Amino acid sequence: MSAGDDDGSPHSHKIRLLMDLRLAGVTDTRVLSALETVPREVFVSDPFQEHAYDNRALPIECGQTISQPLVVGLMTQYLELGLRDKVLEIGTGSGYQAAILSRVARRVYTVERHRPLLDRAEARFRQIGLSNVVTRHGDGMKGWPAQAPFTRILVTAAARQIPESLTDQLDDGGVMVLPVGDENKQWVMRVRRKSHRLATERLLAVRFVPLLGGLGESERGANGASF
């Protein structure tokens, strides 16, 4: 199928999206395979089904959003995942990012502060038969100490500074990817733990909502991201 061929079907939209993601820098074949095999339409709210394979964030329940596919692909790629990795995700949201991670890692532990979002994400995981995603309703700022250490950590909201509570749960040699900054300027950062030292690098300018502590049933905001 050429770049100009598009018959309007969901399949053709997915093919076009994958082509666009490759051109934009998502080159890891395992990440691309995950983006191809995970049905994004399952994680998109009904009114937006026709836009499931648009390269943009879309609204979901609780005033949140499902992140732009390019951001999902790049942040997953930045984790440098292997089949033996144990991943902690902070911010389950729709469940789409966790589903992508589940295709390229051994096990995913995901924490969500909004109970209704977590319930819906769990139903979606069952719907598509995921068996290596473990969920928890809780304060993502605290991570998941009982399951630590993790070889990889992914955070889906912007911290003003790299949270020590999460780096403490990162295994030696592990990698954490997260947006850092304020409402005016944010960057996706990659953090590598080397014994008791942390090495950081700045990778991508983005715009996420703030990483918040506590539980959030009554709080509203967006939990997705785009450039």
GROMACS .gro file of C-alpha atoms in nm:
model
  227
    1MET     CA    1   0.000   0.000   0.000
    2SER     CA    2   0.149   0.334  -0.098
    3ALA     CA    3   0.134   0.651   0.108
    4GLY     CA    4  -0.136   0.785  -0.119
    5ASP     CA    5  -0.362   0.480  -0.096
    6ASP     CA    6  -0.631   0.514   0.169
    7ASP     CA    7  -0.969   0.347   0.125
    8GLY     CA    8  -1.109   0.499   0.444
    9SER     CA    9  -1.114   0.173   0.640
   10PRO     CA   10  -0.976   0.140   0.995
   11HIS     CA   11  -0.707  -0.093   0.859
   12SER     CA   12  -0.587   0.164   0.606
   13HIS     CA   13  -0.590   0.433   0.874
   14LYS     CA   14  -0.372   0.210   1.094
   15ILE     CA   15  -0.128   0.147   0.808
   16ARG     CA   16  -0.103   0.520   0.741
   17LEU     CA   17  -0.046   0.588   1.111
   18LEU     CA   18   0.233   0.330   1.130
   19MET     CA   19   0.401   0.483   0.827
   20ASP     CA   20   0.381   0.827   0.986
   21LEU     CA   21   0.525   0.697   1.315
   22ARG     CA   22   0.822   0.540   1.135
   23LEU     CA   23   0.894   0.865   0.956
   24ALA     CA   24   0.870   1.054   1.286
   25GLY     CA   25   1.130   0.835   1.458
   26VAL     CA   26   0.960   0.524   1.597
   27THR     CA   27   1.200   0.269   1.449
   28ASP     CA   28   1.213  -0.013   1.706
   29THR     CA   29   1.049  -0.307   1.528
   30ARG     CA   30   0.907  -0.454   1.849
   31VAL     CA   31   0.746  -0.123   1.944
   32LEU     CA   32   0.602  -0.086   1.592
   33SER     CA   33   0.467  -0.442   1.613
   34ALA     CA   34   0.298  -0.358   1.944
   35LEU     CA   35   0.143  -0.045   1.794
   36GLU     CA   36   0.019  -0.254   1.503
   37THR     CA   37  -0.127  -0.542   1.705
   38VAL     CA   38  -0.285  -0.355   1.999
   39PRO     CA   39  -0.631  -0.236   1.884
   40ARG     CA   40  -0.635   0.133   1.980
   41GLU     CA   41  -1.008   0.151   1.905
   42VAL     CA   42  -1.071  -0.064   2.215
   43PHE     CA   43  -0.921   0.212   2.430
   44VAL     CA   44  -1.098   0.504   2.262
   45SER     CA   45  -1.436   0.631   2.382
   46ASP     CA   46  -1.733   0.558   2.153
   47PRO     CA   47  -1.785   0.912   2.016
   48PHE     CA   48  -1.426   0.913   1.883
   49GLN     CA   49  -1.404   0.566   1.727
   50GLU     CA   50  -1.356   0.704   1.376
   51HIS     CA   51  -1.045   0.888   1.501
   52ALA     CA   52  -0.887   0.588   1.674
   53TYR     CA   53  -0.593   0.587   1.433
   54ASP     CA   54  -0.543   0.960   1.408
   55ASN     CA   55  -0.207   1.070   1.541
   56ARG     CA   56  -0.353   1.283   1.819
   57ALA     CA   57  -0.471   1.263   2.176
   58LEU     CA   58  -0.842   1.188   2.224
   59PRO     CA   59  -1.079   1.238   2.520
   60ILE     CA   60  -1.167   0.943   2.742
   61GLU     CA   61  -1.359   0.913   3.069
   62CYS     CA   62  -1.299   1.123   3.383
   63GLY     CA   63  -1.198   1.423   3.174
   64GLN     CA   64  -0.875   1.247   3.072
   65THR     CA   65  -0.724   1.165   2.732
   66ILE     CA   66  -0.558   0.877   2.552
   67SER     CA   67  -0.216   1.001   2.446
   68GLN     CA   68  -0.099   1.074   2.093
   69PRO     CA   69   0.031   0.751   1.932
   70LEU     CA   70   0.363   0.915   1.844
   71VAL     CA   71   0.428   1.005   2.208
   72VAL     CA   72   0.331   0.652   2.317
   73GLY     CA   73   0.564   0.501   2.059
   74LEU     CA   74   0.861   0.725   2.133
   75MET     CA   75   0.836   0.697   2.511
   76THR     CA   76   0.808   0.319   2.484
   77GLN     CA   77   1.111   0.314   2.255
   78TYR     CA   78   1.309   0.535   2.495
   79LEU     CA   79   1.267   0.268   2.767
   80GLU     CA   80   1.487   0.028   2.565
   81LEU     CA   81   1.269  -0.264   2.668
   82GLY     CA   82   1.362  -0.629   2.666
   83LEU     CA   83   1.146  -0.937   2.705
   84ARG     CA   84   1.264  -0.987   3.065
   85ASP     CA   85   1.188  -0.635   3.185
   86LYS     CA   86   0.956  -0.566   3.476
   87VAL     CA   87   0.789  -0.229   3.416
   88LEU     CA   88   0.612   0.013   3.649
   89GLU     CA   89   0.374   0.255   3.478
   90ILE     CA   90   0.245   0.558   3.668
   91GLY     CA   91  -0.092   0.665   3.524
   92THR     CA   92  -0.293   0.384   3.364
   93GLY     CA   93  -0.543   0.617   3.196
   94SER     CA   94  -0.727   0.432   2.919
   95GLY     CA   95  -0.488   0.138   2.950
   96TYR     CA   96  -0.347   0.184   2.599
   97GLN     CA   97   0.010   0.261   2.704
   98ALA     CA   98   0.014  -0.036   2.942
   99ALA     CA   99  -0.114  -0.261   2.662
  100ILE     CA  100   0.169  -0.146   2.435
  101LEU     CA  101   0.422  -0.206   2.712
  102SER     CA  102   0.281  -0.553   2.773
  103ARG     CA  103   0.379  -0.658   2.420
  104VAL     CA  104   0.747  -0.576   2.469
  105ALA     CA  105   0.810  -0.652   2.838
  106ARG     CA  106   0.773  -0.948   3.072
  107ARG     CA  107   0.527  -0.787   3.311
  108VAL     CA  108   0.368  -0.444   3.360
  109TYR     CA  109   0.258  -0.302   3.695
  110THR     CA  110   0.035   0.001   3.644
  111VAL     CA  111  -0.099   0.247   3.903
  112GLU     CA  112  -0.399   0.477   3.848
  113ARG     CA  113  -0.540   0.735   4.090
  114HIS     CA  114  -0.886   0.750   3.924
  115ARG     CA  115  -1.086   0.440   4.016
  116PRO     CA  116  -1.337   0.464   3.725
  117LEU     CA  117  -1.051   0.482   3.476
  118LEU     CA  118  -0.883   0.179   3.629
  119ASP     CA  119  -1.204  -0.025   3.621
  120ARG     CA  120  -1.249   0.049   3.251
  121ALA     CA  121  -0.885  -0.023   3.173
  122GLU     CA  122  -0.907  -0.358   3.350
  123ALA     CA  123  -1.213  -0.448   3.142
  124ARG     CA  124  -1.023  -0.359   2.825
  125PHE     CA  125  -0.726  -0.573   2.929
  126ARG     CA  126  -0.962  -0.868   2.976
  127GLN     CA  127  -1.130  -0.795   2.642
  128ILE     CA  128  -0.806  -0.827   2.446
  129GLY     CA  129  -0.668  -1.110   2.660
  130LEU     CA  130  -0.375  -0.945   2.834
  131SER     CA  131  -0.238  -1.164   3.112
  132ASN     CA  132   0.084  -0.984   3.208
  133VAL     CA  133  -0.058  -0.651   3.330
  134VAL     CA  134  -0.112  -0.604   3.705
  135THR     CA  135  -0.317  -0.304   3.819
  136ARG     CA  136  -0.348  -0.098   4.135
  137HIS     CA  137  -0.566   0.193   4.243
  138GLY     CA  138  -0.337   0.423   4.436
  139ASP     CA  139  -0.113   0.726   4.458
  140GLY     CA  140   0.129   0.706   4.168
  141MET     CA  141   0.372   0.940   4.337
  142LYS     CA  142   0.441   0.658   4.582
  143GLY     CA  143   0.502   0.404   4.307
  144TRP     CA  144   0.453   0.039   4.407
  145PRO     CA  145   0.709  -0.034   4.682
  146ALA     CA  146   0.585  -0.388   4.746
  147GLN     CA  147   0.675  -0.489   4.389
  148ALA     CA  148   1.001  -0.295   4.363
  149PRO     CA  149   1.261  -0.294   4.222
  150PHE     CA  150   1.161  -0.240   3.861
  151THR     CA  151   1.397  -0.256   3.565
  152ARG     CA  152   1.191   0.009   3.383
  153ILE     CA  153   0.955   0.288   3.498
  154LEU     CA  154   0.732   0.502   3.275
  155VAL     CA  155   0.548   0.810   3.405
  156THR     CA  156   0.261   0.966   3.207
  157ALA     CA  157   0.236   1.305   3.381
  158ALA     CA  158   0.489   1.583   3.431
  159ALA     CA  159   0.688   1.607   3.753
  160ARG     CA  160   0.851   1.938   3.844
  161GLN     CA  161   1.159   1.737   3.934
  162ILE     CA  162   1.253   1.371   3.908
  163PRO     CA  163   1.069   1.199   4.199
  164GLU     CA  164   1.307   1.032   4.443
  165SER     CA  165   1.020   0.809   4.554
  166LEU     CA  166   1.026   0.651   4.206
  167THR     CA  167   1.401   0.646   4.140
  168ASP     CA  168   1.435   0.459   4.471
  169GLN     CA  169   1.226   0.181   4.314
  170LEU     CA  170   1.444   0.160   4.001
  171ASP     CA  171   1.677  -0.139   3.985
  172ASP     CA  172   2.051  -0.096   3.931
  173GLY     CA  173   2.100  -0.056   3.558
  174GLY     CA  174   1.733   0.036   3.518
  175VAL     CA  175   1.577   0.310   3.306
  176MET     CA  176   1.298   0.555   3.385
  177VAL     CA  177   1.129   0.774   3.123
  178LEU     CA  178   0.912   1.067   3.232
  179PRO     CA  179   0.817   1.425   3.143
  180VAL     CA  180   0.976   1.687   3.368
  181GLY     CA  181   0.895   2.057   3.388
  182ASP     CA  182   0.616   2.305   3.454
  183GLU     CA  183   0.314   2.417   3.252
  184ASN     CA  184   0.536   2.635   3.031
  185LYS     CA  185   0.815   2.398   2.935
  186GLN     CA  186   0.845   2.020   2.968
  187TRP     CA  187   1.087   1.762   2.837
  188VAL     CA  188   1.074   1.385   2.828
  189MET     CA  189   1.376   1.276   3.031
  190ARG     CA  190   1.549   0.940   3.043
  191VAL     CA  191   1.703   0.848   3.379
  192ARG     CA  192   1.952   0.563   3.418
  193ARG     CA  193   2.043   0.424   3.758
  194LYS     CA  194   2.406   0.324   3.794
  195SER     CA  195   2.455   0.195   4.146
  196HIS     CA  196   2.375   0.500   4.363
  197ARG     CA  197   2.408   0.752   4.081
  198LEU     CA  198   2.151   0.878   3.831
  199ALA     CA  199   2.241   0.982   3.477
  200THR     CA  200   1.982   1.192   3.293
  201GLU     CA  201   1.928   1.297   2.932
  202ARG     CA  202   1.671   1.526   2.772
  203LEU     CA  203   1.492   1.374   2.473
  204LEU     CA  204   1.168   1.535   2.361
  205ALA     CA  205   0.968   1.853   2.418
  206VAL     CA  206   0.609   1.768   2.522
  207ARG     CA  207   0.312   1.902   2.714
  208PHE     CA  208   0.166   1.686   2.992
  209VAL     CA  209  -0.051   1.775   3.291
  210PRO     CA  210   0.119   1.778   3.633
  211LEU     CA  211   0.198   1.461   3.822
  212LEU     CA  212  -0.026   1.474   4.128
  213GLY     CA  213  -0.027   1.281   4.453
  214GLY     CA  214  -0.323   1.126   4.630
  215LEU     CA  215  -0.636   0.970   4.483
  216GLY     CA  216  -0.833   1.148   4.217
  217GLU     CA  217  -1.194   1.040   4.179
  218SER     CA  218  -1.315   1.398   4.218
  219GLU     CA  219  -1.028   1.561   4.028
  220ARG     CA  220  -1.041   1.638   3.658
  221GLY     CA  221  -0.775   1.707   3.395
  222ALA     CA  222  -0.600   1.550   3.098
  223ASN     CA  223  -0.379   1.243   3.124
  224GLY     CA  224  -0.246   1.230   2.771
  225ALA     CA  225   0.015   1.418   2.581
  226SER     CA  226   0.122   1.553   2.249
  227PHE     CA  227   0.408   1.762   2.114
   0.00000   0.00000   0.00000
